PDB file of C-alpha atoms in Angstrom:
ATOM      1  CA  MET A 116      -6.469 -86.408 -40.694  1.00 40.00           C
ATOM      2  CA  TRP A 117      -7.984 -83.616 -38.009  1.00 42.00           C
ATOM      3  CA  ASN A 118      -5.174 -81.876 -37.195  1.00 44.00           C
ATOM      4  CA  VAL A 119      -2.802 -80.686 -40.221  1.00 44.00           C
ATOM      5  CA  THR A 120       0.411 -80.109 -38.158  1.00 45.00           C
ATOM      6  CA  SER A 121       0.655 -82.862 -36.771  1.00 44.00           C
ATOM      7  CA  ALA A 122       1.608 -86.782 -37.648  1.00 39.00           C
ATOM      8  CA  PRO A 123      -0.717 -89.019 -38.431  1.00 37.00           C
ATOM      9  CA  GLY A 124      -1.478 -92.445 -36.112  1.00 36.00           C
ATOM     10  CA  ASN A 125      -1.995 -95.836 -36.503  1.00 36.00           C
ATOM     11  CA  THR A 126      -5.095 -97.185 -38.019  1.00 35.00           C
ATOM     12  CA  THR A 127      -6.965 -99.725 -36.083  1.00 36.00           C
ATOM     13  CA  GLN A 128      -9.430-102.461 -36.589  1.00 37.00           C
ATOM     14  CA  VAL A 129     -12.291-102.522 -35.475  1.00 38.00           C
ATOM     15  CA  SER A 130     -15.969-104.373 -35.877  1.00 38.00           C
ATOM     16  CA  PRO A 131     -18.778-103.491 -37.504  1.00 39.00           C
ATOM     17  CA  THR A 132     -20.980-102.387 -34.454  1.00 41.00           C
ATOM     18  CA  ASN A 133     -18.137 -99.909 -33.153  1.00 49.00           C
ATOM     19  CA  SER A 134     -17.798 -98.924 -36.623  1.00 63.00           C
ATOM     20  CA  GLN A 135     -20.900 -97.834 -37.030  1.00 72.00           C
ATOM     21  CA  LEU A 136     -21.332 -95.927 -33.706  1.00 70.00           C
ATOM     22  CA  GLY A 137     -18.097 -94.358 -34.593  1.00 65.00           C
ATOM     23  CA  VAL A 138     -19.577 -93.065 -37.063  1.00 71.00           C
ATOM     24  CA  ILE A 139     -22.800 -91.885 -35.509  1.00 75.00           C
ATOM     25  CA  ILE A 140     -20.097 -89.776 -32.659  1.00 72.00           C
ATOM     26  CA  ARG A 141     -18.063 -88.486 -35.510  1.00 72.00           C
ATOM     27  CA  THR A 142     -21.010 -87.293 -36.824  1.00 76.00           C
ATOM     28  CA  THR A 143     -22.270 -86.123 -34.031  1.00 78.00           C
ATOM     29  CA  PHE A 144     -18.990 -84.030 -33.110  1.00 75.00           C
ATOM     30  CA  PHE A 145     -18.994 -82.419 -36.675  1.00 76.00           C
ATOM     31  CA  VAL A 146     -22.603 -81.524 -36.453  1.00 80.00           C
ATOM     32  CA  SER A 147     -21.658 -79.630 -33.005  1.00 79.00           C
ATOM     33  CA  VAL A 148     -18.296 -77.871 -34.695  1.00 77.00           C
ATOM     34  CA  LEU A 149     -20.881 -76.606 -37.191  1.00 80.00           C
ATOM     35  CA  VAL A 150     -23.062 -75.732 -34.701  1.00 83.00           C
ATOM     36  CA  CYS A 151     -20.183 -73.665 -33.636  1.00 80.00           C
ATOM     37  CA  LEU A 152     -18.679 -72.350 -36.183  1.00 81.00           C
ATOM     38  CA  PHE A 153     -22.049 -70.663 -37.348  1.00 84.00           C
ATOM     39  CA  PHE A 154     -22.003 -68.704 -34.093  1.00 83.00           C
ATOM     40  CA  PHE A 155     -18.257 -68.240 -33.957  1.00 83.00           C
ATOM     41  CA  ALA A 156     -18.932 -67.215 -37.558  1.00 85.00           C
ATOM     42  CA  TYR A 157     -22.243 -64.645 -36.187  1.00 83.00           C
ATOM     43  CA  LEU A 158     -20.405 -62.943 -33.457  1.00 84.00           C
ATOM     44  CA  VAL A 159     -16.753 -62.785 -35.329  1.00 87.00           C
ATOM     45  CA  THR A 160     -18.569 -60.506 -38.578  1.00 87.00           C
ATOM     46  CA  ILE A 161     -20.354 -57.916 -35.638  1.00 84.00           C
ATOM     47  CA  ILE A 162     -16.764 -57.501 -34.595  1.00 86.00           C
ATOM     48  CA  LEU A 163     -14.981 -57.402 -37.420  1.00 88.00           C
ATOM     49  CA  THR A 164     -18.198 -54.855 -38.668  1.00 86.00           C
ATOM     50  CA  VAL A 165     -17.542 -52.391 -35.230  1.00 85.00           C
ATOM     51  CA  PHE A 166     -13.864 -52.425 -35.643  1.00 87.00           C
ATOM     52  CA  PHE A 167     -13.977 -51.488 -39.859  1.00 88.00           C
ATOM     53  CA  THR A 168     -16.473 -49.167 -39.039  1.00 85.00           C
ATOM     54  CA  LYS A 169     -15.156 -47.323 -36.319  1.00 84.00           C
ATOM     55  CA  PRO A 170     -11.642 -45.384 -37.213  1.00 86.00           C
ATOM     56  CA  SER A 171     -11.339 -45.312 -33.819  1.00 84.00           C
ATOM     57  CA  LEU A 172     -10.434 -48.826 -32.908  1.00 85.00           C
ATOM     58  CA  ARG A 173      -8.976 -48.928 -36.522  1.00 87.00           C
ATOM     59  CA  GLU A 174      -5.973 -46.931 -35.162  1.00 88.00           C
ATOM     60  CA  ASN A 175      -5.778 -48.407 -31.672  1.00 88.00           C
ATOM     61  CA  SER A 176      -3.063 -51.115 -31.600  1.00 89.00           C
ATOM     62  CA  ARG A 177      -4.947 -53.441 -29.375  1.00 86.00           C
ATOM     63  CA  TYR A 178      -8.080 -54.210 -32.192  1.00 89.00           C
ATOM     64  CA  VAL A 179      -5.342 -54.222 -34.859  1.00 92.00           C
ATOM     65  CA  LEU A 180      -4.004 -57.283 -33.611  1.00 91.00           C
ATOM     66  CA  PHE A 181      -7.090 -58.690 -32.066  1.00 89.00           C
ATOM     67  CA  ALA A 182      -9.038 -58.351 -35.126  1.00 91.00           C
ATOM     68  CA  HIS A 183      -6.119 -60.190 -36.768  1.00 93.00           C
ATOM     69  CA  MET A 184      -6.084 -62.859 -34.632  1.00 90.00           C
ATOM     70  CA  LEU A 185      -9.539 -63.483 -35.691  1.00 90.00           C
ATOM     71  CA  ILE A 186      -9.568 -63.650 -39.311  1.00 92.00           C
ATOM     72  CA  ASN A 187      -6.757 -65.489 -39.084  1.00 92.00           C
ATOM     73  CA  ASP A 188      -8.801 -67.868 -36.954  1.00 89.00           C
ATOM     74  CA  VAL A 189     -11.284 -67.772 -39.268  1.00 90.00           C
ATOM     75  CA  VAL A 190      -8.424 -68.891 -42.370  1.00 90.00           C
ATOM     76  CA  TYR A 191      -7.743 -71.442 -40.130  1.00 89.00           C
ATOM     77  CA  LEU A 192     -11.003 -73.028 -39.381  1.00 87.00           C
ATOM     78  CA  VAL A 193     -12.599 -72.790 -42.711  1.00 88.00           C
ATOM     79  CA  MET A 194      -9.400 -74.713 -44.278  1.00 88.00           C
ATOM     80  CA  THR A 195      -8.801 -77.539 -41.481  1.00 84.00           C
ATOM     81  CA  LEU A 196     -12.526 -77.941 -41.711  1.00 84.00           C
ATOM     82  CA  TYR A 197     -12.099 -78.261 -45.670  1.00 85.00           C
ATOM     83  CA  LEU A 198      -9.197 -80.803 -45.228  1.00 84.00           C
ATOM     84  CA  ALA A 199     -11.597 -82.847 -42.398  1.00 79.00           C
ATOM     85  CA  ILE A 200     -14.767 -83.015 -44.909  1.00 80.00           C
ATOM     86  CA  ILE A 201     -12.353 -84.514 -47.985  1.00 81.00           C
ATOM     87  CA  THR A 202     -10.304 -86.916 -45.797  1.00 77.00           C
ATOM     88  CA  SER A 203     -12.803 -88.212 -43.889  1.00 71.00           C
ATOM     89  CA  TYR A 204     -16.208 -87.330 -44.946  1.00 72.00           C
ATOM     90  CA  LEU A 205     -16.266 -87.081 -48.465  1.00 75.00           C
ATOM     91  CA  PRO A 206     -13.010 -88.408 -49.737  1.00 76.00           C
ATOM     92  CA  MET A 207     -11.494 -87.252 -52.166  1.00 81.00           C
ATOM     93  CA  ARG A 208      -7.413 -86.421 -54.230  1.00 86.00           C
ATOM     94  CA  LEU A 209      -7.019 -83.283 -54.844  1.00 86.00           C
ATOM     95  CA  PRO A 210      -3.659 -81.799 -57.054  1.00 88.00           C
ATOM     96  CA  ALA A 211      -0.906 -82.324 -54.958  1.00 87.00           C
ATOM     97  CA  HIS A 212       0.142 -78.882 -55.150  1.00 87.00           C
ATOM     98  CA  VAL A 213      -3.062 -77.516 -54.581  1.00 88.00           C
ATOM     99  CA  CYS A 214      -3.188 -79.748 -51.072  1.00 89.00           C
ATOM    100  CA  TYR A 215       0.570 -78.770 -50.258  1.00 90.00           C
ATOM    101  CA  ALA A 216      -0.558 -74.849 -50.992  1.00 90.00           C
ATOM    102  CA  ILE A 217      -3.752 -75.785 -47.970  1.00 91.00           C
ATOM    103  CA  VAL A 218      -1.529 -77.946 -45.640  1.00 89.00           C
ATOM    104  CA  MET A 219       0.969 -75.194 -45.714  1.00 91.00           C
ATOM    105  CA  LEU A 220      -0.878 -72.090 -44.925  1.00 92.00           C
ATOM    106  CA  SER A 221      -2.636 -73.709 -42.543  1.00 89.00           C
ATOM    107  CA  SER A 222       0.421 -74.972 -40.453  1.00 88.00           C
ATOM    108  CA  ALA A 223       1.726 -71.328 -40.943  1.00 92.00           C
ATOM    109  CA  SER A 224      -1.656 -70.336 -39.093  1.00 91.00           C
ATOM    110  CA  TYR A 225      -1.441 -72.417 -36.861  1.00 86.00           C
ATOM    111  CA  LYS A 226       1.553 -71.273 -35.760  1.00 88.00           C
ATOM    112  CA  VAL A 227       0.488 -67.535 -35.969  1.00 91.00           C
ATOM    113  CA  THR A 228      -2.196 -67.383 -34.089  1.00 85.00           C
ATOM    114  CA  ALA A 229       0.389 -68.211 -30.647  1.00 84.00           C
ATOM    115  CA  TYR A 230       2.662 -65.473 -32.228  1.00 90.00           C
ATOM    116  CA  ASN A 231      -0.492 -62.856 -32.177  1.00 89.00           C
ATOM    117  CA  LEU A 232      -0.732 -64.149 -28.665  1.00 84.00           C
ATOM    118  CA  GLY A 233       2.621 -63.026 -27.749  1.00 86.00           C
ATOM    119  CA  VAL A 234       2.173 -59.708 -29.264  1.00 90.00           C
ATOM    120  CA  MET A 235      -0.851 -58.585 -27.934  1.00 87.00           C
ATOM    121  CA  ALA A 236       0.808 -60.061 -24.509  1.00 84.00           C
ATOM    122  CA  LEU A 237       3.712 -57.459 -25.413  1.00 89.00           C
ATOM    123  CA  GLU A 238       1.219 -54.736 -26.378  1.00 87.00           C
ATOM    124  CA  ARG A 239      -0.308 -54.772 -22.803  1.00 82.00           C
ATOM    125  CA  TYR A 240       2.675 -54.998 -21.193  1.00 83.00           C
ATOM    126  CA  VAL A 241       3.591 -51.539 -22.799  1.00 87.00           C
ATOM    127  CA  ALA A 242       0.199 -50.184 -21.707  1.00 83.00           C
ATOM    128  CA  ILE A 243       0.117 -51.069 -18.142  1.00 80.00           C
ATOM    129  CA  CYS A 244       4.121 -50.661 -17.290  1.00 82.00           C
ATOM    130  CA  PHE A 245       4.522 -48.121 -19.630  1.00 84.00           C
ATOM    131  CA  PRO A 246       1.865 -46.323 -20.071  1.00 81.00           C
ATOM    132  CA  LEU A 247       3.276 -42.856 -20.743  1.00 83.00           C
ATOM    133  CA  ARG A 248       4.899 -44.070 -23.515  1.00 84.00           C
ATOM    134  CA  HIS A 249       2.064 -46.884 -24.828  1.00 82.00           C
ATOM    135  CA  SER A 250       1.268 -44.611 -27.850  1.00 85.00           C
ATOM    136  CA  GLU A 251       4.643 -44.124 -29.100  1.00 86.00           C
ATOM    137  CA  PHE A 252       5.030 -47.434 -28.660  1.00 86.00           C
ATOM    138  CA  CYS A 253       2.006 -49.207 -29.706  1.00 87.00           C
ATOM    139  CA  THR A 254       1.060 -47.279 -33.503  1.00 88.00           C
ATOM    140  CA  ARG A 255      -1.194 -48.958 -35.987  1.00 88.00           C
ATOM    141  CA  GLN A 256       2.249 -48.724 -38.193  1.00 89.00           C
ATOM    142  CA  ARG A 257       4.274 -50.775 -35.852  1.00 91.00           C
ATOM    143  CA  SER A 258       1.314 -53.301 -35.009  1.00 91.00           C
ATOM    144  CA  ALA A 259       0.997 -53.721 -38.990  1.00 92.00           C
ATOM    145  CA  ILE A 260       5.063 -54.334 -39.081  1.00 93.00           C
ATOM    146  CA  ALA A 261       4.752 -56.790 -35.882  1.00 93.00           C
ATOM    147  CA  LEU A 262       2.384 -59.000 -37.718  1.00 94.00           C
ATOM    148  CA  VAL A 263       4.524 -59.186 -41.401  1.00 95.00           C
ATOM    149  CA  GLY A 264       7.019 -59.527 -38.973  1.00 94.00           C
ATOM    150  CA  ILE A 265       4.753 -62.797 -37.487  1.00 94.00           C
ATOM    151  CA  TRP A 266       3.728 -63.776 -41.136  1.00 95.00           C
ATOM    152  CA  ALA A 267       7.356 -64.205 -42.032  1.00 95.00           C
ATOM    153  CA  ILE A 268       8.691 -66.012 -38.974  1.00 93.00           C
ATOM    154  CA  GLY A 269       5.242 -68.264 -39.264  1.00 92.00           C
ATOM    155  CA  LEU A 270       6.132 -68.919 -43.309  1.00 93.00           C
ATOM    156  CA  ILE A 271       9.605 -69.652 -42.769  1.00 94.00           C
ATOM    157  CA  PRO A 272       9.586 -73.411 -42.215  1.00 92.00           C
ATOM    158  CA  ASN A 273       7.494 -74.020 -44.775  1.00 92.00           C
ATOM    159  CA  ILE A 274       9.670 -72.212 -46.816  1.00 92.00           C
ATOM    160  CA  ALA A 275      12.233 -74.445 -45.660  1.00 92.00           C
ATOM    161  CA  ASP A 276       9.875 -77.613 -46.025  1.00 91.00           C
ATOM    162  CA  CYS A 277       9.128 -76.525 -49.366  1.00 90.00           C
ATOM    163  CA  ILE A 278      12.578 -76.643 -50.471  1.00 91.00           C
ATOM    164  CA  ILE A 279      12.734 -79.566 -49.147  1.00 91.00           C
ATOM    165  CA  LEU A 280      10.109 -81.743 -50.605  1.00 89.00           C
ATOM    166  CA  SER A 281      11.016 -80.446 -53.911  1.00 88.00           C
ATOM    167  CA  THR A 282      14.939 -82.176 -54.134  1.00 88.00           C
ATOM    168  CA  SER A 283      13.431 -84.966 -51.995  1.00 86.00           C
ATOM    169  CA  VAL A 284      10.881 -86.214 -54.615  1.00 86.00           C
ATOM    170  CA  PRO A 285      10.647 -86.122 -58.511  1.00 86.00           C
ATOM    171  CA  SER A 286       9.106 -83.270 -60.394  1.00 80.00           C
ATOM    172  CA  SER A 287       6.056 -85.066 -61.248  1.00 83.00           C
ATOM    173  CA  PHE A 288       4.918 -85.412 -57.698  1.00 85.00           C
ATOM    174  CA  PHE A 289       3.078 -82.340 -57.419  1.00 82.00           C
ATOM    175  CA  SER A 290       1.102 -83.330 -60.664  1.00 83.00           C
ATOM    176  CA  LEU A 291      -0.109 -86.304 -58.887  1.00 86.00           C
ATOM    177  CA  HIS A 292      -3.795 -86.638 -57.043  1.00 85.00           C
ATOM    178  CA  VAL A 293      -3.210 -87.183 -53.505  1.00 85.00           C
ATOM    179  CA  ILE A 294      -5.019 -87.505 -50.149  1.00 83.00           C
ATOM    180  CA  CYS A 295      -5.264 -83.753 -49.153  1.00 83.00           C
ATOM    181  CA  ALA A 296      -2.924 -84.957 -45.224  1.00 78.00           C
ATOM    182  CA  ARG A 297      -0.254 -83.353 -43.922  1.00 78.00           C
ATOM    183  CA  SER A 298       1.336 -87.056 -44.006  1.00 78.00           C
ATOM    184  CA  ALA A 299       1.666 -87.009 -47.901  1.00 82.00           C
ATOM    185  CA  PHE A 300       4.136 -84.910 -48.102  1.00 85.00           C
ATOM    186  CA  MET A 301       6.584 -85.650 -45.485  1.00 83.00           C
ATOM    187  CA  ASN A 302       9.379 -87.684 -47.168  1.00 82.00           C
ATOM    188  CA  THR A 303      12.369 -86.923 -45.075  1.00 84.00           C
ATOM    189  CA  SER A 304      13.792 -87.197 -41.598  1.00 87.00           C
ATOM    190  CA  VAL A 305      14.722 -83.655 -41.710  1.00 89.00           C
ATOM    191  CA  GLN A 306      11.211 -82.110 -42.181  1.00 87.00           C
ATOM    192  CA  THR A 307       9.944 -83.706 -39.007  1.00 85.00           C
ATOM    193  CA  LEU A 308      13.176 -82.511 -37.338  1.00 90.00           C
ATOM    194  CA  ILE A 309      11.929 -78.819 -38.516  1.00 89.00           C
ATOM    195  CA  ARG A 310       8.515 -79.151 -37.616  1.00 87.00           C
ATOM    196  CA  ASN A 311       8.951 -80.556 -34.135  1.00 84.00           C
ATOM    197  CA  LEU A 312      11.785 -77.919 -33.620  1.00 90.00           C
ATOM    198  CA  THR A 313       9.554 -75.081 -34.715  1.00 88.00           C
ATOM    199  CA  HIS A 314       6.781 -76.591 -32.392  1.00 82.00           C
ATOM    200  CA  ILE A 315       9.155 -76.181 -29.530  1.00 84.00           C
ATOM    201  CA  LEU A 316      10.777 -73.156 -30.046  1.00 89.00           C
ATOM    202  CA  SER A 317       6.716 -71.414 -30.908  1.00 85.00           C
ATOM    203  CA  PHE A 318       5.842 -72.675 -27.669  1.00 78.00           C
ATOM    204  CA  THR A 319       8.862 -72.028 -25.738  1.00 83.00           C
ATOM    205  CA  LEU A 320       8.987 -68.153 -26.912  1.00 87.00           C
ATOM    206  CA  VAL A 321       5.237 -67.266 -26.328  1.00 84.00           C
ATOM    207  CA  GLY A 322       5.479 -69.282 -23.000  1.00 80.00           C
ATOM    208  CA  LEU A 323       8.416 -66.949 -22.055  1.00 86.00           C
ATOM    209  CA  ILE A 324       6.365 -63.832 -23.187  1.00 87.00           C
ATOM    210  CA  ILE A 325       3.319 -64.320 -22.070  1.00 82.00           C
ATOM    211  CA  ILE A 326       5.028 -65.548 -18.224  1.00 83.00           C
ATOM    212  CA  PHE A 327       7.276 -62.243 -18.243  1.00 87.00           C
ATOM    213  CA  THR A 328       4.272 -60.018 -18.982  1.00 82.00           C
ATOM    214  CA  TYR A 329       2.004 -62.177 -16.612  1.00 78.00           C
ATOM    215  CA  ILE A 330       4.772 -61.395 -13.683  1.00 82.00           C
ATOM    216  CA  LYS A 331       5.348 -57.519 -14.877  1.00 81.00           C
ATOM    217  CA  ILE A 332       1.598 -56.857 -15.018  1.00 77.00           C
ATOM    218  CA  MET A 333       0.961 -58.696 -11.534  1.00 76.00           C
ATOM    219  CA  MET A 334       3.922 -56.260 -10.162  1.00 79.00           C
ATOM    220  CA  VAL A 335       2.026 -53.434 -11.192  1.00 76.00           C
ATOM    221  CA  ALA A 336      -0.901 -54.590  -9.626  1.00 72.00           C
ATOM    222  CA  LEU A 337       0.288 -55.240  -6.456  1.00 73.00           C
ATOM    223  CA  ARG A 338       1.933 -51.692  -6.042  1.00 73.00           C
ATOM    224  CA  VAL A 339      -0.991 -49.515  -7.805  1.00 60.00           C
ATOM    225  CA  ASP A 340      -1.818 -46.579  -5.127  1.00 57.00           C
ATOM    226  CA  SER A 341      -4.276 -44.856  -7.672  1.00 51.00           C
ATOM    227  CA  GLY A 342      -6.901 -47.131  -5.356  1.00 41.00           C
ATOM    228  CA  LYS A 343      -9.059 -50.305  -5.551  1.00 46.00           C
ATOM    229  CA  GLU A 344     -10.408 -50.066  -9.112  1.00 60.00           C
ATOM    230  CA  SER A 345      -7.240 -49.707 -10.624  1.00 51.00           C
ATOM    231  CA  ALA A 346      -5.506 -52.508  -8.988  1.00 48.00           C
ATOM    232  CA  ILE A 347      -9.020 -54.530 -10.239  1.00 59.00           C
ATOM    233  CA  LYS A 348      -8.504 -53.585 -13.593  1.00 63.00           C
ATOM    234  CA  ALA A 349      -5.234 -54.370 -13.444  1.00 54.00           C
ATOM    235  CA  SER A 350      -5.375 -57.895 -12.020  1.00 61.00           C
ATOM    236  CA  ARG A 351      -8.264 -58.422 -15.522  1.00 68.00           C
ATOM    237  CA  THR A 352      -5.416 -58.349 -17.976  1.00 60.00           C
ATOM    238  CA  VAL A 353      -3.368 -60.562 -15.635  1.00 60.00           C
ATOM    239  CA  MET A 354      -6.186 -62.596 -15.913  1.00 69.00           C
ATOM    240  CA  LEU A 355      -6.429 -62.332 -19.281  1.00 66.00           C
ATOM    241  CA  HIS A 356      -2.938 -63.019 -20.200  1.00 56.00           C
ATOM    242  CA  ALA A 357      -3.478 -66.051 -17.732  1.00 64.00           C
ATOM    243  CA  ILE A 358      -6.006 -67.216 -20.596  1.00 71.00           C
ATOM    244  CA  GLN A 359      -3.958 -66.562 -23.081  1.00 61.00           C
ATOM    245  CA  LEU A 360      -1.097 -68.495 -21.533  1.00 61.00           C
ATOM    246  CA  PHE A 361      -3.652 -71.363 -21.231  1.00 71.00           C
ATOM    247  CA  LEU A 362      -5.161 -71.119 -24.728  1.00 66.00           C
ATOM    248  CA  CYS A 363      -1.564 -71.741 -26.220  1.00 60.00           C
ATOM    249  CA  LEU A 364      -0.740 -74.742 -24.290  1.00 65.00           C
ATOM    250  CA  MET A 365      -3.950 -76.311 -25.171  1.00 66.00           C
ATOM    251  CA  ALA A 366      -3.054 -75.755 -29.234  1.00 59.00           C
ATOM    252  CA  PHE A 367       0.329 -77.318 -28.766  1.00 59.00           C
ATOM    253  CA  SER A 368      -0.619 -80.260 -26.856  1.00 63.00           C
ATOM    254  CA  ASN A 369      -2.793 -81.605 -29.411  1.00 61.00           C
ATOM    255  CA  ASN A 370       0.822 -82.546 -31.186  1.00 59.00           C
ATOM    256  CA  LEU A 371       1.592 -84.555 -28.306  1.00 62.00           C
ATOM    257  CA  LEU A 372      -1.650 -86.463 -27.611  1.00 64.00           C
ATOM    258  CA  GLU A 373      -1.780 -87.714 -30.919  1.00 60.00           C
ATOM    259  CA  ILE A 374       1.693 -88.738 -30.781  1.00 60.00           C
ATOM    260  CA  TYR A 375       1.586 -90.580 -27.924  1.00 60.00           C
ATOM    261  CA  LEU A 376      -2.328 -91.367 -27.594  1.00 59.00           C
ATOM    262  CA  MET A 377      -2.959 -92.515 -30.962  1.00 56.00           C
ATOM    263  CA  GLU A 378      -2.786 -96.536 -31.187  1.00 55.00           C
ATOM    264  CA  TYR A 379      -5.023 -96.227 -27.693  1.00 52.00           C
ATOM    265  CA  MET A 380      -7.956 -93.984 -28.317  1.00 57.00           C
ATOM    266  CA  TYR A 381      -9.707 -94.605 -31.702  1.00 57.00           C
ATOM    267  CA  LEU A 382     -11.616 -91.284 -31.720  1.00 62.00           C
ATOM    268  CA  LEU A 383      -8.667 -89.085 -30.551  1.00 63.00           C
ATOM    269  CA  PRO A 384      -8.039 -87.241 -34.009  1.00 63.00           C
ATOM    270  CA  LEU A 385     -11.703 -85.778 -33.982  1.00 67.00           C
ATOM    271  CA  GLY A 386     -11.563 -85.195 -30.164  1.00 68.00           C
ATOM    272  CA  SER A 387      -8.244 -83.563 -30.023  1.00 68.00           C
ATOM    273  CA  PHE A 388      -9.330 -81.587 -33.143  1.00 71.00           C
ATOM    274  CA  PHE A 389     -12.640 -80.427 -31.288  1.00 73.00           C
ATOM    275  CA  LEU A 390     -10.963 -79.694 -27.801  1.00 72.00           C
ATOM    276  CA  PHE A 391      -7.841 -78.302 -28.923  1.00 71.00           C
ATOM    277  CA  MET A 392      -8.039 -76.897 -31.848  1.00 74.00           C
ATOM    278  CA  CYS A 393     -11.419 -75.476 -32.845  1.00 76.00           C
ATOM    279  CA  LEU A 394     -12.886 -74.661 -28.957  1.00 75.00           C
ATOM    280  CA  PRO A 395      -9.817 -72.474 -28.244  1.00 76.00           C
ATOM    281  CA  ARG A 396     -10.908 -70.106 -31.089  1.00 80.00           C
ATOM    282  CA  PHE A 397     -14.479 -70.583 -30.682  1.00 79.00           C
ATOM    283  CA  ILE A 398     -14.365 -69.154 -27.448  1.00 78.00           C
ATOM    284  CA  SER A 399     -11.719 -66.247 -28.884  1.00 78.00           C
ATOM    285  CA  PRO A 400     -14.132 -64.006 -29.798  1.00 80.00           C
ATOM    286  CA  LEU A 401     -16.115 -64.338 -25.756  1.00 76.00           C
ATOM    287  CA  ILE A 402     -12.540 -63.650 -24.260  1.00 73.00           C
ATOM    288  CA  TYR A 403     -10.624 -60.620 -26.089  1.00 72.00           C
ATOM    289  CA  GLY A 404     -14.162 -59.408 -27.938  1.00 73.00           C
ATOM    290  CA  ILE A 405     -17.857 -59.578 -25.118  1.00 74.00           C
ATOM    291  CA  ARG A 406     -14.602 -59.341 -22.806  1.00 73.00           C
ATOM    292  CA  ASP A 407     -14.325 -55.568 -24.164  1.00 75.00           C
ATOM    293  CA  GLU A 408     -16.554 -52.684 -22.419  1.00 76.00           C
ATOM    294  CA  VAL A 409     -16.468 -51.373 -26.391  1.00 76.00           C
ATOM    295  CA  PHE A 410     -16.999 -54.399 -28.433  1.00 79.00           C
ATOM    296  CA  ARG A 411     -19.471 -55.208 -25.437  1.00 78.00           C
ATOM    297  CA  ASN A 412     -21.756 -51.733 -25.634  1.00 78.00           C
ATOM    298  CA  TYR A 413     -21.657 -51.909 -30.011  1.00 76.00           C
ATOM    299  CA  ILE A 414     -22.473 -55.875 -30.035  1.00 73.00           C
ATOM    300  CA  LYS A 415     -25.448 -54.922 -27.357  1.00 75.00           C
ATOM    301  CA  ARG A 416     -26.693 -52.361 -29.769  1.00 74.00           C
ATOM    302  CA  PHE A 417     -26.708 -54.230 -32.827  1.00 71.00           C
ATOM    303  CA  MET A 418     -28.699 -56.934 -31.780  1.00 67.00           C
ATOM    304  CA  LEU A 419     -31.232 -54.125 -30.169  1.00 65.00           C
ATOM    305  CA  CYS A 420     -31.717 -52.804 -34.150  1.00 64.00           C
ATOM    306  CA  ARG A 421     -32.005 -56.233 -35.131  1.00 58.00           C
ATOM    307  CA  GLN A 422     -34.441 -56.833 -32.876  1.00 54.00           C
ATOM    308  CA  LEU A 423     -36.668 -54.153 -33.784  1.00 51.00           C
ATOM    309  CA  ARG A 424     -36.132 -54.511 -37.698  1.00 56.00           C
ATOM    310  CA  VAL A 425     -37.095 -57.975 -36.716  1.00 50.00           C
ATOM    311  CA  HIS A 426     -40.015 -57.047 -34.711  1.00 51.00           C
ATOM    312  CA  LYS A 427     -40.986 -54.797 -37.429  1.00 52.00           C
ATOM    313  CA  ILE A 428     -40.742 -57.216 -40.061  1.00 53.00           C
ATOM    314  CA  LYS A 429     -43.245 -59.337 -38.300  1.00 51.00           C
ATOM    315  CA  ILE A 430     -45.130 -56.663 -38.379  1.00 55.00           C
ATOM    316  CA  VAL A 431     -44.956 -56.210 -41.657  1.00 51.00           C
ATOM    317  CA  VAL A 432     -45.854 -59.241 -42.626  1.00 51.00           C
ATOM    318  CA  PHE A 433     -48.614 -59.831 -40.238  1.00 53.00           C
ATOM    319  CA  LYS A 434     -50.274 -56.396 -41.770  1.00 55.00           C
ATOM    320  CA  THR A 435     -49.528 -58.006 -45.515  1.00 59.00           C
ATOM    321  CA  VAL A 436     -50.859 -60.942 -44.574  1.00 53.00           C
ATOM    322  CA  ARG A 437     -54.229 -59.896 -43.273  1.00 57.00           C
ATOM    323  CA  CYS A 438     -55.225 -57.453 -46.388  1.00 61.00           C
ATOM    324  CA  MET A 439     -54.547 -60.379 -48.193  1.00 57.00           C
ATOM    325  CA  VAL A 440     -56.995 -62.500 -46.172  1.00 53.00           C
ATOM    326  CA  ILE A 441     -59.384 -59.389 -46.336  1.00 57.00           C
ATOM    327  CA  LEU A 442     -59.157 -59.232 -50.437  1.00 55.00           C
ATOM    328  CA  VAL A 443     -59.664 -63.012 -50.665  1.00 52.00           C
ATOM    329  CA  TRP A 444     -63.045 -63.127 -48.421  1.00 60.00           C
ATOM    330  CA  TYR A 445     -64.631 -60.317 -50.209  1.00 55.00           C
ATOM    331  CA  SER A 446     -63.759 -61.246 -53.698  1.00 54.00           C
TER     332      SER A 446
END
């Protein structure tokens, strides 16, 4: 089970040859995901280091939301990869209550990613359309309140799911050891209904917010009279929101693909997991981090300092080895 927010598909029978080929393809995909995760974690570490060491960035609501998105993406990727490993590569059973907590937290994190995009779009809308009141509306404290709010909204369906599950299974259920997949806890049709409605409403809400901000910012860009440079900056902001909408659509379209095409494509869970769940999060630092002038300058400085340190280490190692060779030679 690759996508912890989706319903499982039917398992099809394959020949030994196809099974071996499937294992090779799955392993290749998984190694690719781990490589991408390594570079993602490296870039996120640099960006978060810059964020937490620069007070001016911590006071800016735009960067607060961006840092939260990166942390949330890291949490989601770690949990989903862990579930992928223990269900597909190193099958093991976990205590039901531990597994349920991981699955529910993954599900909430999945929804919070979309909500965070919506809040970021609104922040950019205020910055472009109401620049004089941006510092009043978008403060660090209000950003923190917004983050608490989106996590509360993301957890409400999971709390309802927990209540329904607790009332529909015996108390001994949570002491069992189960394969950690979302399907292990889908015991009633009401749970499925809540999950589907949550995804539909979340997609609709975030989609409308981003489309609204896209149109408003585009109108400001077309009305701009302060010169070509201002119009270009506004249009770039609009393009950023278009990318945000695209990433949101990719994340939510994964559920539909697994529901309707699972019976026809053996490797669909793996492919959809990489393309729709991992890839959007891997490229988020590139879109929002490297594109940002502040982070880009700090990343360049960090990389330059790192190269200088590596060069100095090489020189020290070379001199040390040369001295050792000389000592051995004369001894």
